Coordinates of C-alpha atoms and ligand atoms in Angstrom, one line a residue:
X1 CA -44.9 29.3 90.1
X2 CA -46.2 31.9 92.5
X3 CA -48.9 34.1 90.8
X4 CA -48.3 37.6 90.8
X5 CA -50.7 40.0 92.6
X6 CA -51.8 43.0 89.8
X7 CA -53.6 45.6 91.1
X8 CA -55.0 48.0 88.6
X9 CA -56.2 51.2 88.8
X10 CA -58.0 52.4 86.5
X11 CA -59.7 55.8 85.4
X12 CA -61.8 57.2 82.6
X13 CA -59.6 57.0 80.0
X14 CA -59.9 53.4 80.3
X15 CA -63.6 54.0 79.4
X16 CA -62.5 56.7 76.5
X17 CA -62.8 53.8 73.3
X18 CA -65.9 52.8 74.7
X19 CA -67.2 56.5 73.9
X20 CA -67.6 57.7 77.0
X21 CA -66.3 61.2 78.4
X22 CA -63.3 62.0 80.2
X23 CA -63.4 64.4 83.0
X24 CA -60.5 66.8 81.8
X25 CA -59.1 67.4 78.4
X26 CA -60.8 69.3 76.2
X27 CA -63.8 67.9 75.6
X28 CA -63.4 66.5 79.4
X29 CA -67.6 66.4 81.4
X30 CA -66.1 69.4 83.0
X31 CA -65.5 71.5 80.4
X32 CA -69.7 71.2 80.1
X33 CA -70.3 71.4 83.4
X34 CA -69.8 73.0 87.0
X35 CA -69.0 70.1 89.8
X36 CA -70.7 71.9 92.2
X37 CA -73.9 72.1 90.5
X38 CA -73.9 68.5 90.2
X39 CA -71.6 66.3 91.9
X40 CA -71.8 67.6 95.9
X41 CA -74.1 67.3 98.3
X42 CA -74.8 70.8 98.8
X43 CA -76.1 70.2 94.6
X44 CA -78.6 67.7 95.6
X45 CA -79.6 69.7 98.5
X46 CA -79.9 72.4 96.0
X47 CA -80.9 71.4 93.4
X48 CA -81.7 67.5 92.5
X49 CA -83.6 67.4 89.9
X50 CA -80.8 69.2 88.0
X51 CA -78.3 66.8 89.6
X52 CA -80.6 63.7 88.8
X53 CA -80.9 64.8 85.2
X54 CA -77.2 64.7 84.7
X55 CA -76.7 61.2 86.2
X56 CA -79.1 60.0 84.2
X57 CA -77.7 61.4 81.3
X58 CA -74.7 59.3 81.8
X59 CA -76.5 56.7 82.7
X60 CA -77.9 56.3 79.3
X61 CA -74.4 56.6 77.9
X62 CA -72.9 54.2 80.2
X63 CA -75.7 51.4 79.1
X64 CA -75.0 52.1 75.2
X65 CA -71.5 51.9 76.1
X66 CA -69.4 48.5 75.0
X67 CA -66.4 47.1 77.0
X68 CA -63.3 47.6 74.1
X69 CA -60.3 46.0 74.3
X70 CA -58.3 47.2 77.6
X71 CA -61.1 46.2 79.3
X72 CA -61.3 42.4 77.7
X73 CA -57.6 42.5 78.3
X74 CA -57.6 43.2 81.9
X75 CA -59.8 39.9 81.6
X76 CA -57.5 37.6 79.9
X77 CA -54.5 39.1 82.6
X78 CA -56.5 36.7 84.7
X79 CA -55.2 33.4 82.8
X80 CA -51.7 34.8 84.6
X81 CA -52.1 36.4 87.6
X82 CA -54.4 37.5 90.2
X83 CA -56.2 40.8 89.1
X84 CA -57.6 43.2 91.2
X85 CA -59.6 46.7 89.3
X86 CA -59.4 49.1 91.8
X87 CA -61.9 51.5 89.5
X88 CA -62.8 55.7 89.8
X89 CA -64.9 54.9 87.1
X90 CA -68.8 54.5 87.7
X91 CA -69.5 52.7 84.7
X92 CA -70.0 49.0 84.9
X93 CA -67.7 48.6 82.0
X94 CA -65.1 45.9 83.9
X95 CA -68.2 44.4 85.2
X96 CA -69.6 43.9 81.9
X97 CA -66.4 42.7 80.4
X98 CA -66.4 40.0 82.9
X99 CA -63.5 41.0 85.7
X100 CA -63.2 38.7 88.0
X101 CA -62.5 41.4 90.8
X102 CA -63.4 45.0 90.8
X103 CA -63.5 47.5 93.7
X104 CA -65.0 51.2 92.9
X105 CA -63.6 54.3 95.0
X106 CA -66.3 57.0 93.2
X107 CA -69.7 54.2 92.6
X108 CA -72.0 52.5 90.5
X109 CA -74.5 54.9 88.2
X110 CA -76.4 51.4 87.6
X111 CA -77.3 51.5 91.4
X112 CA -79.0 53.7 93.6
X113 CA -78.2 54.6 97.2
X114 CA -80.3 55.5 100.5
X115 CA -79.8 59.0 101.2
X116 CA -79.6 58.2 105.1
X117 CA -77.0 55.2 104.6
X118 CA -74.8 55.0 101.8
X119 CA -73.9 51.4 102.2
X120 CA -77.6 50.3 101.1
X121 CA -77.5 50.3 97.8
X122 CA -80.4 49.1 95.1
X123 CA -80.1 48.0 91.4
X124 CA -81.4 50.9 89.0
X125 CA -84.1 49.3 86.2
X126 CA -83.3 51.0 83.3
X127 CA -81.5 54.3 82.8
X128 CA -83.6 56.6 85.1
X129 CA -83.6 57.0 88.7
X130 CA -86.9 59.1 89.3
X131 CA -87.0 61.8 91.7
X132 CA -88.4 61.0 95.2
X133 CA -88.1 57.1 94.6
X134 CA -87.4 55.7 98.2
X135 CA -86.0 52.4 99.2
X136 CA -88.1 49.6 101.1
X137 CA -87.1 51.1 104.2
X138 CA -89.0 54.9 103.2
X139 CA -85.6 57.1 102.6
X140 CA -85.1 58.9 99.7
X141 CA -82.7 57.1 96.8
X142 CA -79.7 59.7 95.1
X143 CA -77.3 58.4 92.7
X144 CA -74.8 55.5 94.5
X145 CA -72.0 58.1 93.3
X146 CA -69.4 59.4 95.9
X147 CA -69.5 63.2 95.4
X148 CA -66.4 66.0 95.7
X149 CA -66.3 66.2 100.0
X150 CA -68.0 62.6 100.7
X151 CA -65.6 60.0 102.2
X152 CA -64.7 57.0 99.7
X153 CA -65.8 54.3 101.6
X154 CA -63.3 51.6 99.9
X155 CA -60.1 53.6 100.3
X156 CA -59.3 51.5 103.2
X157 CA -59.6 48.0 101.2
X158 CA -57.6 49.4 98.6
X159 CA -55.1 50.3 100.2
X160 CA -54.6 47.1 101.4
X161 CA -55.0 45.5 98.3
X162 CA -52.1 47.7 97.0
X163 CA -49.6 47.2 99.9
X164 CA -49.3 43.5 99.1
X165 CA -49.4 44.2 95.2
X166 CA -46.4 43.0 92.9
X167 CA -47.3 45.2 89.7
X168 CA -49.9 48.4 90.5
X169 CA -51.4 49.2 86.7
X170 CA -52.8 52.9 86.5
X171 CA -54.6 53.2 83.5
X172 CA -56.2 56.3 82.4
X173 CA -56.3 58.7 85.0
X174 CA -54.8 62.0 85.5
X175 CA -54.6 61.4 89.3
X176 CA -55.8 64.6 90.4
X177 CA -58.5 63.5 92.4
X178 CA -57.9 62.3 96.4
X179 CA -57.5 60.0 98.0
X180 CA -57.7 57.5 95.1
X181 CA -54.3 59.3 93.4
X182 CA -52.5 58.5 97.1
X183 CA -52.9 54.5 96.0
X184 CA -49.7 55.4 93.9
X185 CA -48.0 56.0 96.9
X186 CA -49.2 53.1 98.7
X187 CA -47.1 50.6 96.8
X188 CA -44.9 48.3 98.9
X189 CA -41.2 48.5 97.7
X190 CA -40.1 46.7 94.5
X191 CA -43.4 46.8 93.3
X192 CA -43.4 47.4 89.9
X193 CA -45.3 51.1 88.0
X194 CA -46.8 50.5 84.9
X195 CA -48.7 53.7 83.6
X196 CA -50.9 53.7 80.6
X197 CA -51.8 56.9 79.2
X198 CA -51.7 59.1 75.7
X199 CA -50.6 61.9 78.1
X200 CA -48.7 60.4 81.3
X201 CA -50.3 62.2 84.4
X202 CA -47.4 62.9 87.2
X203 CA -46.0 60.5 89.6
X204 CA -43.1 60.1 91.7
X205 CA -41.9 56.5 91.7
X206 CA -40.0 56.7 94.8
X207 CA -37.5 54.4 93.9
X208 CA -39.9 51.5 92.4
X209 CA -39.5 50.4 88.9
X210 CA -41.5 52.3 86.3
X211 CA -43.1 51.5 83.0
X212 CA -44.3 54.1 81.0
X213 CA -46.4 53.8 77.9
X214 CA -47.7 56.3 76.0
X215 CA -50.6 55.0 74.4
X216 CA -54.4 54.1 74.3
X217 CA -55.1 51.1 76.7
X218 CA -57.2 50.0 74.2
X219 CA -54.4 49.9 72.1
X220 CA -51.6 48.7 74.7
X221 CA -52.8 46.4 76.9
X222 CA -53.6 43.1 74.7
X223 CA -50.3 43.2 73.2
X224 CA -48.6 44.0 77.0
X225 CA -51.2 41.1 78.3
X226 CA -49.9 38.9 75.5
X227 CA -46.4 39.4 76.4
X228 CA -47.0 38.9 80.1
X229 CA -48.3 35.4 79.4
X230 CA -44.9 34.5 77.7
X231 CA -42.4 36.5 79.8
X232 CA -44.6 36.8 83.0
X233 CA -43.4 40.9 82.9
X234 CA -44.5 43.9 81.2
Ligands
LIG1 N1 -56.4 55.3 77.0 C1 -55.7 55.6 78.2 N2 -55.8 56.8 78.8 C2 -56.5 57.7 78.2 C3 -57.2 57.5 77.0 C4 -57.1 56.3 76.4 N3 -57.7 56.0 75.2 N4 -57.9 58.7 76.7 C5 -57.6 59.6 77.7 N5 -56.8 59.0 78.6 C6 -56.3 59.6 79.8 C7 -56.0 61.1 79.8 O1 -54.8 61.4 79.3 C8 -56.1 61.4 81.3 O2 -54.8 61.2 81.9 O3 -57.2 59.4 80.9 C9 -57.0 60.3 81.9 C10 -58.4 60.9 82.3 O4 -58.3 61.8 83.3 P1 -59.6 62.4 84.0 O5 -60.5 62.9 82.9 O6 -59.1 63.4 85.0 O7 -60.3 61.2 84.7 P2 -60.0 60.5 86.0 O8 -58.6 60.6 86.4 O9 -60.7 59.2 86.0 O10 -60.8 61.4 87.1 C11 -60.8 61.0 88.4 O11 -62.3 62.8 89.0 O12 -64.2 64.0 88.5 C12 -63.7 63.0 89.3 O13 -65.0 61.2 90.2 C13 -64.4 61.7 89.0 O14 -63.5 59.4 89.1 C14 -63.3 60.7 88.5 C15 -62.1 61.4 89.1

């Protein structure tokens, strides 16, 4: 039997029975503090050692932080089909859980970047990232986050993960944030919606089928995993 192609989005809600913060809601990492103080360039021009400070603050939260159940469930989908995490998040919570395959749009707070060339990356040790670290080759090292106005360099590979998807999950993401909320729209036809989310974020299904669950992943997906083993649907 052909395996179906799942490709899952997946935002920080996902991440939210883990203990880690949303960005919007009300007790959403904006409501504490200003993007452009520390997720733009023109911050880290600024002001970096604020900016630093703030990754490494998540950093810390991100390390304490335990895969919960949507995550281990996105694992077992794996028994029944071919998974693909297409992630905003920055955690390495699918990683950690032991996905198979995960693509980030937004970066990896365990890794640092060079601040001439964003595709070499290094491993952080640790939680902190110290100011004026450089990488072998002498540049300065920022956080390996994409920031409000940088390109996403993996837009282009998700997309084309998504065009030849049979189910595209979104789990626990407003979808305010572009170019990843375009993926939605990038769905061949027929492909199947399945949106999990206490509070459904807005999409237009353009004629594909849609599956709408209002709940915590963490409560959701094993039992929708579980089904899709017997049933081979959601
Ligand atoms: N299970 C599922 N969804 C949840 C849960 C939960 N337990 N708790 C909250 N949610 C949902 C919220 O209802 C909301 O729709 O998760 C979503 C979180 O939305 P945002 O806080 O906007 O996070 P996200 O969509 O990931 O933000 C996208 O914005 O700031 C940038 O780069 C940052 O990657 C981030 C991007």
């Amino acid at each position: 039997m052909k395996r179906n192609k799942i490709v899952v989005l997946t935002g920080a809600g996902i991440s939210a029975e883990s203990g880690l913060q949303t960005f919007r809601g009300e007790d959403g990492l904006w409501e504490g503090y200003r993007i452009e103080e520390v997720a733009t360039p023109e911050a880290w021009r600024n002001d970096p050692i604020r900016v630093q400070r703030f990754y490494n603050e998540r950093r810390k939260k991100c390390i304490e932080a335990q895969p919960n159940a949507a995550h281990r469930a996105l694992v077992q989908l794996e028994e029944y089909a071919d998974v693909q995490i297409v992630t905003q998040n920055i955690d390495d919570l699918h990683e950690r859980a032991g996905s198979s395959n995960i693509l980030h749009l937004h970066g990896e707070i365990r890794k640092s970047q060079s601040s001439l060339d964003s595709t070499m990356t290094f491993p952080i040790e640790g939680d902190e990232l110290k100011m004026g670290e450089t990488c072998t080759f002498g540049s300065q090292l920022r956080p390996n986050v994409v920031w409000f106005g940088e390109p996403v360099p993996n837009m282009g590979r998700a997309i084309r993960l998504t065009k030849d998807a049979d189910f595209l999950f979104v789990i626990g993401t407003s979808l305010q944030v572009y170019p990843a909320a375009n993926l939605v729209y990038e769905i061949p036809r027929g492909c199947n919606l399945v949106v999990v989310d206490p509070s459904i974020p807005h999409i237009e299904p353009n004629g594909n089928p849609i599956k709408i669950v209002k709940e915590k992943a963490a409560i959701a997906l094993p039992a929708m995993v579980s089904h899709f083993a017997k049933h081979h649907t959601f």
